[in-house]
Short mmCIF file of C-alpha atoms and ligand atoms in Angstrom, two decimals:
data_model
loop_
_atom_site.label_atom_id
_atom_site.label_comp_id
_atom_site.label_asym_id
_atom_site.label_seq_id
_atom_site.Cartn_x
_atom_site.Cartn_y
_atom_site.Cartn_z
CA MET A 1 217.18 151.82 139.00
CA ARG A 2 216.87 155.75 139.82
CA VAL A 3 219.01 158.79 138.68
CA CYS A 4 218.44 161.47 141.47
CA LYS A 5 219.28 165.11 141.78
CA PHE A 6 219.76 167.10 144.07
CA GLY A 7 219.08 170.66 143.97
CA GLY A 8 220.54 173.69 146.03
CA THR A 9 218.22 173.98 148.74
CA SER A 10 219.75 170.53 149.45
CA MET A 11 223.25 170.70 149.13
CA ALA A 12 223.05 173.95 150.99
CA ASP A 13 225.10 172.63 154.15
CA GLY A 14 226.47 170.15 156.70
CA GLU A 15 222.96 168.99 157.69
CA SER A 16 220.78 168.85 154.52
CA ILE A 17 224.12 166.75 153.00
CA ARG A 18 223.24 164.35 155.26
CA LYS A 19 219.10 164.05 154.57
CA VAL A 20 220.70 163.73 150.53
CA MET A 21 223.10 160.36 151.49
CA GLU A 22 220.34 159.05 154.25
CA ILE A 23 218.02 158.84 151.19
CA VAL A 24 220.22 157.83 148.60
CA ARG A 25 222.10 155.79 151.41
CA ARG A 26 218.32 154.48 152.27
CA ASP A 27 217.31 152.73 148.12
CA ALA A 28 219.90 150.70 146.13
CA SER A 29 218.70 151.69 143.25
CA ARG A 30 219.93 155.11 143.40
CA LYS A 31 222.99 154.51 141.97
CA TYR A 32 224.23 158.10 139.37
CA VAL A 33 223.43 161.90 141.36
CA VAL A 34 224.08 164.87 140.05
CA VAL A 35 224.47 167.48 142.51
CA SER A 36 223.68 171.33 142.16
CA ALA A 37 226.38 173.78 144.33
CA PRO A 38 225.52 174.43 147.76
CA GLY A 39 221.83 177.51 147.38
CA LYS A 40 220.77 179.26 150.15
CA ARG A 41 220.97 178.19 153.96
CA ASN A 42 218.07 180.70 154.66
CA LYS A 43 216.16 183.92 153.37
CA ALA A 44 219.02 186.33 153.47
CA ASP A 45 222.18 183.83 152.42
CA ILE A 46 223.62 183.67 149.81
CA LYS A 47 224.16 180.30 146.19
CA ILE A 48 227.13 179.55 146.17
CA THR A 49 226.92 179.96 142.78
CA ASP A 50 225.27 183.99 142.54
CA ALA A 51 229.11 184.07 144.81
CA LEU A 52 231.06 182.87 142.40
CA TYR A 53 229.21 185.15 140.01
CA ALA A 54 230.76 188.32 142.15
CA CYS A 55 234.26 185.97 142.25
CA PHE A 56 234.55 186.44 138.15
CA SER A 57 233.36 189.61 138.41
CA ALA A 58 236.00 190.49 140.61
CA LEU A 59 238.53 189.28 139.00
CA ASP A 60 239.99 192.30 137.27
CA GLY A 61 240.50 194.73 139.83
CA GLY A 62 237.77 193.32 142.26
CA ASP A 63 238.41 192.28 144.87
CA PHE A 64 238.60 188.73 144.43
CA ASP A 65 240.14 186.91 146.55
CA GLU A 66 237.60 187.99 149.63
CA LYS A 67 234.97 187.32 147.45
CA PHE A 68 237.09 183.80 146.96
CA SER A 69 237.26 183.01 150.58
CA ALA A 70 233.31 182.98 151.84
CA ILE A 71 233.51 179.89 149.35
CA TYR A 72 236.45 178.39 150.76
CA ARG A 73 235.30 178.94 153.84
CA ARG A 74 232.04 177.73 153.07
CA PHE A 75 233.24 174.97 151.63
CA CYS A 76 235.22 174.24 154.38
CA ASP A 77 232.46 174.61 157.20
CA ILE A 78 230.71 171.93 154.88
CA CYS A 79 234.15 169.25 154.81
CA ASP A 80 234.44 169.72 158.67
CA ASP A 81 230.40 169.37 159.41
CA LEU A 82 230.30 165.81 157.17
CA GLY A 83 233.53 165.01 159.40
CA LEU A 84 235.10 164.45 156.07
CA ASN A 85 238.66 163.05 155.55
CA ILE A 86 239.48 164.98 151.71
CA ASP A 87 242.10 168.01 152.35
CA ILE A 88 239.78 170.67 151.50
CA SER A 89 241.60 173.50 151.20
CA ALA A 90 244.12 171.11 148.82
CA ILE A 91 241.50 171.40 146.38
CA LEU A 92 239.62 174.54 146.74
CA ASP A 93 243.86 176.17 146.18
CA GLY A 94 243.82 174.45 143.56
CA VAL A 95 239.52 175.58 142.25
CA ARG A 96 241.13 179.08 143.00
CA GLU A 97 244.38 178.64 141.09
CA ASP A 98 242.40 177.02 137.92
CA ILE A 99 239.66 179.36 137.62
CA LEU A 100 242.73 182.33 137.73
CA ASN A 101 244.12 180.99 135.66
CA ALA A 102 240.87 179.92 133.05
CA HIS A 103 239.10 183.56 133.53
CA SER A 104 236.22 182.61 132.18
CA ARG A 105 232.38 182.85 133.44
CA ASP A 106 231.16 179.25 132.88
CA PHE A 107 234.49 177.90 134.02
CA THR A 108 234.48 179.84 137.08
CA ALA A 109 230.73 179.30 137.60
CA SER A 110 230.45 176.13 136.94
CA ARG A 111 232.86 174.94 139.76
CA GLY A 112 230.49 175.57 142.93
CA GLU A 113 229.09 171.98 141.23
CA TYR A 114 232.21 170.97 140.61
CA LEU A 115 232.64 171.80 144.63
CA SER A 116 229.77 169.95 145.50
CA ALA A 117 229.93 166.49 144.06
CA VAL A 118 233.83 165.67 145.05
CA ILE A 119 232.59 166.89 148.46
CA LEU A 120 229.12 164.34 148.07
CA ALA A 121 231.06 161.16 146.65
CA ALA A 122 233.50 161.03 149.21
CA ALA A 123 230.80 161.83 152.00
CA LEU A 124 229.21 157.96 150.36
CA ASP A 125 232.10 156.31 149.41
CA VAL A 126 230.73 157.18 145.87
CA PRO A 127 234.06 157.21 142.98
CA PHE A 128 232.89 161.20 141.07
CA VAL A 129 232.39 161.71 137.69
CA ASP A 130 233.82 164.65 136.52
CA THR A 131 230.70 165.76 133.64
CA ALA A 132 233.31 168.15 131.82
CA GLY A 133 234.45 165.15 129.05
CA LEU A 134 230.48 163.66 128.80
CA ILE A 135 228.08 166.79 128.82
CA ALA A 136 228.79 168.35 125.08
CA PHE A 137 228.64 171.50 123.08
CA SER A 138 229.10 172.40 120.06
CA ASN A 139 230.83 175.90 119.10
CA ASP A 140 227.63 177.67 119.43
CA GLY A 141 227.22 177.03 123.02
CA GLU A 142 224.00 174.03 121.86
CA LEU A 143 223.92 170.94 124.07
CA LEU A 144 224.49 167.87 121.29
CA LEU A 145 222.23 164.86 123.19
CA GLU A 146 222.74 162.30 121.22
CA ASP A 147 226.55 162.39 121.90
CA SER A 148 226.25 163.56 125.26
CA LEU A 149 224.33 160.38 125.93
CA THR A 150 226.68 158.10 124.02
CA ARG A 151 229.89 159.58 125.96
CA LEU A 152 227.80 159.09 129.84
CA ARG A 153 226.31 155.66 128.78
CA ALA A 154 229.90 154.38 127.45
CA ALA A 155 231.54 156.32 131.39
CA LEU A 156 228.66 155.22 133.76
CA SER A 157 229.40 150.74 132.17
CA LYS A 158 232.38 150.88 133.78
CA ALA A 159 231.51 152.92 137.39
CA ASP A 160 228.64 151.26 139.05
CA ARG A 161 227.57 154.01 141.38
CA ALA A 162 228.34 157.44 140.84
CA VAL A 163 227.83 161.10 141.62
CA LEU A 164 228.02 163.65 139.15
CA PRO A 165 228.22 167.70 138.93
CA GLY A 166 225.20 169.18 137.53
CA PHE A 167 225.10 172.41 134.94
CA TYR A 168 227.62 172.23 132.95
CA GLY A 169 229.73 170.39 129.64
CA ALA A 170 232.13 172.15 127.74
CA LEU A 171 233.22 172.84 124.41
CA PRO A 172 234.99 170.71 121.86
CA ASN A 173 237.75 172.55 123.15
CA GLY A 174 237.53 171.54 126.04
CA GLU A 175 236.94 174.69 127.80
CA ILE A 176 233.81 174.03 130.12
CA LYS A 177 230.47 175.62 129.19
CA THR A 178 227.32 175.60 132.01
CA PHE A 179 223.51 175.53 130.73
CA SER A 180 221.31 178.32 131.86
CA ARG A 181 220.25 178.91 135.86
CA GLY A 182 219.09 175.88 137.30
CA GLY A 183 220.81 173.67 134.73
CA SER A 184 221.03 170.48 137.00
CA ASP A 185 217.83 169.67 136.38
CA ILE A 186 218.81 168.91 132.82
CA SER A 187 222.20 167.50 133.43
CA GLY A 188 219.91 164.93 135.98
CA ALA A 189 217.96 164.46 133.09
CA ILE A 190 220.70 163.25 130.56
CA VAL A 191 222.51 161.12 133.13
CA ALA A 192 218.45 159.23 133.53
CA SER A 193 217.76 158.55 130.05
CA ALA A 194 222.22 157.59 129.65
CA VAL A 195 221.56 155.09 131.47
CA GLY A 196 217.76 153.77 131.32
CA ALA A 197 216.74 154.92 134.47
CA ASP A 198 213.31 153.72 135.51
CA VAL A 199 213.34 156.66 137.36
CA TYR A 200 214.21 160.43 137.11
CA GLU A 201 213.43 161.47 141.10
CA ASN A 202 215.17 165.48 141.23
CA TRP A 203 214.84 165.89 144.87
CA THR A 204 213.87 170.04 146.10
CA ASP A 205 213.24 171.80 149.64
CA VAL A 206 209.07 171.57 148.39
CA ASP A 207 206.68 168.65 148.90
CA GLY A 208 205.89 168.69 144.74
CA PHE A 209 204.19 170.85 142.33
CA LEU A 210 201.46 173.26 143.24
CA SER A 211 198.17 173.85 140.56
CA ALA A 212 198.89 177.48 141.02
CA ASP A 213 201.91 179.87 142.72
CA PRO A 214 201.46 180.00 146.79
CA ARG A 215 202.45 183.68 146.10
CA ILE A 216 198.94 184.10 144.70
CA VAL A 217 196.81 181.35 146.20
CA ARG A 218 196.87 180.45 149.71
CA SER A 219 197.92 176.94 149.71
CA PRO A 220 197.22 175.52 146.88
CA LYS A 221 196.53 171.79 146.05
CA LEU A 222 199.86 170.31 145.36
CA ILE A 223 199.57 167.94 142.06
CA GLU A 224 200.31 164.51 142.03
CA CYS A 225 199.95 163.25 139.02
CA LEU A 226 200.83 165.34 136.02
CA SER A 227 202.18 164.61 131.97
CA TYR A 228 204.91 166.04 129.91
CA ASP A 229 202.65 167.93 127.83
CA GLU A 230 201.05 170.03 130.74
CA LEU A 231 204.47 170.10 132.65
CA ARG A 232 205.76 172.79 129.53
CA GLU A 233 202.66 174.36 128.91
CA LEU A 234 203.02 175.62 133.18
CA ALA A 235 206.94 175.73 133.11
CA TYR A 236 207.18 178.13 130.23
CA MET A 237 203.91 179.71 132.02
CA GLY A 238 206.65 180.84 135.34
CA ALA A 239 205.79 177.49 137.38
CA GLU A 240 208.93 177.14 138.69
CA VAL A 241 210.75 174.30 140.20
CA LEU A 242 212.11 171.91 137.34
CA HIS A 243 214.03 173.60 134.73
CA PRO A 244 211.92 173.84 131.65
CA GLU A 245 214.31 171.35 129.23
CA ALA A 246 215.00 169.30 131.33
CA ILE A 247 212.22 167.28 130.46
CA PHE A 248 212.75 166.39 127.13
CA PRO A 249 216.10 164.14 127.70
CA VAL A 250 213.19 161.34 129.69
CA ARG A 251 210.45 162.24 127.84
CA ARG A 252 212.23 161.34 124.88
CA ALA A 253 212.92 157.90 126.85
CA GLY A 254 209.44 157.35 128.36
CA ILE A 255 211.13 157.86 132.32
CA PRO A 256 208.78 159.34 134.76
CA ILE A 257 210.18 162.08 136.93
CA ASN A 258 209.34 162.34 140.67
CA ILE A 259 209.78 165.84 141.74
CA LYS A 260 210.38 165.02 145.68
CA ASN A 261 211.43 166.39 148.90
CA THR A 262 214.74 166.28 150.49
CA PHE A 263 213.72 167.57 154.18
CA HIS A 264 209.74 165.20 154.12
CA PRO A 265 211.30 162.54 151.14
CA SER A 266 208.29 160.44 153.12
CA ALA A 267 205.68 162.05 150.86
CA ALA A 268 204.98 160.90 147.49
CA GLY A 269 205.52 163.91 145.92
CA THR A 270 204.65 165.67 142.09
CA VAL A 271 204.90 162.13 139.17
CA ILE A 272 205.36 162.71 135.73
CA VAL A 273 204.70 161.23 132.95
CA PRO A 274 204.09 160.76 129.72
CA ASN A 275 200.70 161.00 129.76
CA VAL A 276 198.00 161.41 133.09
CA ARG A 277 195.27 159.95 131.74
CA HIS A 278 195.97 156.51 131.45
CA MET A 279 196.80 157.53 135.83
CA GLY A 280 193.58 157.31 135.87
CA GLY A 281 193.52 161.92 137.08
CA LYS A 282 189.98 162.71 137.06
CA ASN A 283 190.11 167.21 138.47
CA VAL A 284 189.36 168.95 134.66
CA ILE A 285 192.58 171.58 135.56
CA ALA A 286 195.80 170.05 136.62
CA GLY A 287 196.92 173.79 137.11
CA ILE A 288 197.26 177.70 136.41
CA ALA A 289 199.77 179.47 135.87
CA GLY A 290 201.47 182.91 134.82
CA ARG A 291 203.45 185.55 133.24
CA LYS A 292 203.65 189.52 134.11
CA GLY A 293 205.19 191.80 131.25
CA PHE A 294 203.89 191.26 128.24
CA SER A 295 203.25 193.63 125.21
CA ILE A 296 200.66 193.51 121.75
CA ILE A 297 201.22 194.77 118.62
CA ASN A 298 198.94 195.83 117.43
CA ILE A 299 198.25 195.85 113.06
CA GLN A 300 195.69 197.64 111.56
CA LYS A 301 194.85 197.10 107.89
CA GLU A 302 191.31 197.86 105.99
CA MET A 303 190.73 195.29 103.84
CA MET A 304 194.06 193.26 105.65
CA ASN A 305 192.37 189.44 106.24
CA SER A 306 192.01 189.07 101.81
CA GLU A 307 195.92 190.31 101.96
CA ILE A 308 197.54 186.55 100.43
CA GLY A 309 200.70 187.51 102.56
CA PHE A 310 200.30 189.42 105.22
CA ALA A 311 201.05 187.53 108.39
CA ARG A 312 204.10 185.68 106.31
CA ARG A 313 205.49 190.37 106.26
CA VAL A 314 204.78 190.45 109.70
CA LEU A 315 206.41 187.54 111.01
CA SER A 316 209.22 187.60 108.68
CA VAL A 317 209.84 191.24 109.79
CA LEU A 318 210.44 189.55 113.57
CA GLU A 319 212.30 187.21 112.52
CA GLU A 320 214.83 189.58 110.55
CA GLU A 321 214.73 192.15 113.78
CA GLY A 322 215.23 188.49 115.61
CA VAL A 323 211.78 188.90 117.47
CA SER A 324 210.50 185.79 119.03
CA PHE A 325 205.86 186.55 119.91
CA GLU A 326 204.23 183.85 121.83
CA HIS A 327 200.38 184.26 119.68
CA MET A 328 198.93 185.94 117.17
CA PRO A 329 195.08 186.68 117.38
CA SER A 330 193.95 188.09 114.56
CA GLY A 331 190.89 189.44 113.26
CA ILE A 332 189.13 190.64 110.06
CA ASP A 333 191.64 193.94 109.90
CA ALA A 334 193.77 193.73 112.22
CA LEU A 335 196.27 191.22 113.32
CA SER A 336 198.09 191.22 116.85
CA VAL A 337 201.51 189.65 118.49
CA ILE A 338 201.96 189.75 121.44
CA VAL A 339 205.63 189.74 122.39
CA ARG A 340 207.15 189.74 125.52
CA ASP A 341 208.47 193.04 126.66
CA GLU A 342 212.18 191.23 127.74
CA TYR A 343 212.55 190.35 124.41
CA LEU A 344 212.06 193.85 123.05
CA GLU A 345 214.25 195.89 124.71
CA GLY A 346 215.94 198.27 122.49
CA LYS A 347 214.58 196.61 119.27
CA LEU A 348 210.89 197.84 119.43
CA PRO A 349 211.84 201.17 117.40
CA SER A 350 213.74 199.44 114.21
CA LEU A 351 210.43 196.64 114.94
CA ILE A 352 207.89 199.57 114.51
CA ALA A 353 209.15 200.79 111.29
CA SER A 354 210.16 197.17 109.94
CA LEU A 355 206.32 196.93 110.19
CA TRP A 356 205.09 199.81 108.66
CA ARG A 357 207.86 199.05 106.07
CA ALA A 358 205.99 195.60 105.43
CA THR A 359 203.30 196.20 105.82
CA LYS A 360 201.15 199.15 104.52
CA ALA A 361 199.27 199.61 107.78
CA ASP A 362 197.15 201.86 108.78
CA GLY A 363 197.78 201.98 111.92
CA ILE A 364 200.76 200.35 114.37
CA ASP A 365 200.44 200.22 118.26
CA VAL A 366 201.98 199.83 121.24
CA GLN A 367 200.45 197.86 124.24
CA SER A 368 202.15 196.79 127.65
CA GLY A 369 201.44 195.98 130.42
CA LEU A 370 199.90 192.25 129.50
CA SER A 371 200.11 189.40 131.76
CA LEU A 372 199.32 186.52 130.40
CA ILE A 373 197.08 182.52 132.19
CA ALA A 374 197.31 179.76 130.87
CA THR A 375 194.60 176.99 132.90
CA VAL A 376 196.24 173.50 131.99
CA GLY A 377 194.93 170.40 132.07
CA HIS A 378 194.85 166.92 129.71
CA ASN A 379 191.03 166.49 130.81
CA MET A 380 190.09 169.59 129.59
CA THR A 381 190.05 167.84 126.24
CA SER A 382 186.20 167.14 124.50
CA ARG A 383 184.83 168.39 127.92
CA GLN A 384 182.27 171.37 127.46
CA GLY A 385 181.83 174.13 130.31
CA THR A 386 185.46 174.26 130.98
CA ALA A 387 186.27 177.82 129.27
CA ALA A 388 183.18 179.18 130.90
CA LYS A 389 183.67 179.10 133.96
CA ILE A 390 187.23 180.82 133.23
CA PHE A 391 185.90 183.08 131.65
CA LYS A 392 182.41 183.21 134.58
CA ALA A 393 185.37 183.08 137.24
CA LEU A 394 187.51 186.48 135.81
CA ALA A 395 183.69 188.62 134.89
CA GLU A 396 182.04 187.64 137.97
CA LYS A 397 185.68 190.29 139.21
CA HIS A 398 184.76 192.13 136.95
CA ILE A 399 188.74 191.43 135.31
CA ASN A 400 188.82 192.05 131.41
CA ILE A 401 189.82 189.77 128.92
CA ARG A 402 191.58 191.52 126.47
CA MET A 403 193.89 188.18 124.84
CA ILE A 404 191.48 184.75 124.82
CA ASP A 405 193.74 181.44 123.29
CA GLN A 406 192.97 178.17 122.28
CA GLY A 407 194.86 175.13 121.46
CA SER A 408 193.74 172.70 118.84
CA SER A 409 194.81 169.92 121.14
CA GLU A 410 192.88 172.29 124.09
CA LEU A 411 195.83 171.30 126.51
CA ASN A 412 195.72 174.71 127.61
CA ILE A 413 192.97 177.93 127.72
CA ILE A 414 195.83 180.90 127.91
CA VAL A 415 194.11 184.74 129.01
CA GLY A 416 195.67 188.07 128.25
CA VAL A 417 194.29 190.05 130.99
CA ASP A 418 195.40 193.33 132.36
CA SER A 419 198.72 193.26 134.40
CA PHE A 420 197.02 195.16 138.12
CA ASP A 421 194.05 192.55 137.70
CA TYR A 422 196.40 188.94 137.12
CA GLU A 423 197.29 188.24 140.88
CA LYS A 424 192.75 188.39 141.23
CA ALA A 425 192.48 186.56 137.47
CA ILE A 426 194.86 183.80 139.10
CA ASN A 427 193.48 183.62 141.99
CA ALA A 428 189.46 183.66 140.65
CA ILE A 429 190.05 180.98 138.60
CA TYR A 430 191.81 178.87 141.33
CA SER A 431 188.31 179.00 143.18
CA GLU A 432 186.20 178.51 140.79
CA PHE A 433 187.78 175.30 139.72
CA SER A 434 189.09 174.22 143.46
CA VAL A 435 185.19 174.06 144.07
CA ASP A 436 184.80 170.56 141.96
N1 LIG B 501 223.30 176.19 140.72
C1 LIG B 501 223.22 176.95 139.58
C2 LIG B 501 221.99 178.29 139.40
O1 LIG B 501 221.82 177.80 140.58
C3 LIG B 501 222.62 175.76 138.87
C4 LIG B 501 221.32 174.55 138.71
O2 LIG B 501 221.48 174.17 140.54
O3 LIG B 501 221.01 173.93 138.82
O4 LIG B 501 221.89 178.55 138.33
#
């Protein structure tokens, strides 16, 4: 049995929803369907979720009614196009009232997925099952996975088929709580895990996971098969397609994820499995991903390496200041911490002052403008020459490497380069490996 999640582009209008219906109907094992809110129909369009956030911002003294009426029309158009026999106006009037009463940002945003699921359920003539009481969050807003699985299992044992809204669940007091943006992927993964699906199909608008960002590398190869670990590394470093947190619920249950394209359903897509080596993967690297926007905090102190507790003092300061770090390369008399710029916003002066106090360093300086690039692949493990190829490719393009890190799992090699070299560096590494 399969659980399918359809993203915003798949739910954008009547035409795309008809494709979704065809896909679901084509295979009787597609029993549970999780949906996003309608996304963009074209580049200039607005996603329903963004329109709802704008509605919420307009609640107090803004043009709420004008903004809501655009959403109203969009859902009415979808229902007209699908020729649905539901009283969508009454449903939308109810949603409008609920938004005004709840006065909650998360509740407002959640109505996109709610309406999307109500519509698809009617179109497929399959029960709508609301995730509000099924996906559970703690009072601190943390997902309660076990609780959610138990509740979903109980609810879905009574429904042979169902359409469920993605993106949201509820707090213990019943208030709606959403995941972070793109969170319907997580909802789909939780549902797949709850019902013990054979496959979690994640339907989107691309043929699968690409081995590099197509905005940087021209026509990068599609990855046919990827392990969960490789996906985590690539997604964390910025490769988009799937929400990074969507992996945990299915990984625990050993359920493969298949990324598929609603607009090209015959393409095999990318399959994400527990261990790609068992699938006979032959490429040395699975993919390359990266991010701009990092800073290096360099802390120099003579004899630092023999000062017991030095690193602990640095880490304690980061913890106290609430700053998470990515890497911590160190030398004999220096230790550096690599941090995302966004985590330093508004915190840098007090962080540096605390580091001076805690370490009694000889010098501390901060350099911004760093990008990190991860070259990822299980097949690099115990194989010689991968790092040499990366460094050769960068050297030939006269790119200076500012940091190198390889985890002990040998799953990835991360290099830090100046942000102005970022695109050039990704292309250099990509072409070095694509000649394999
Ligand atoms: N609609 C939400 C968003 O745009 C959640 C999702 O689509 O996964 O972020």
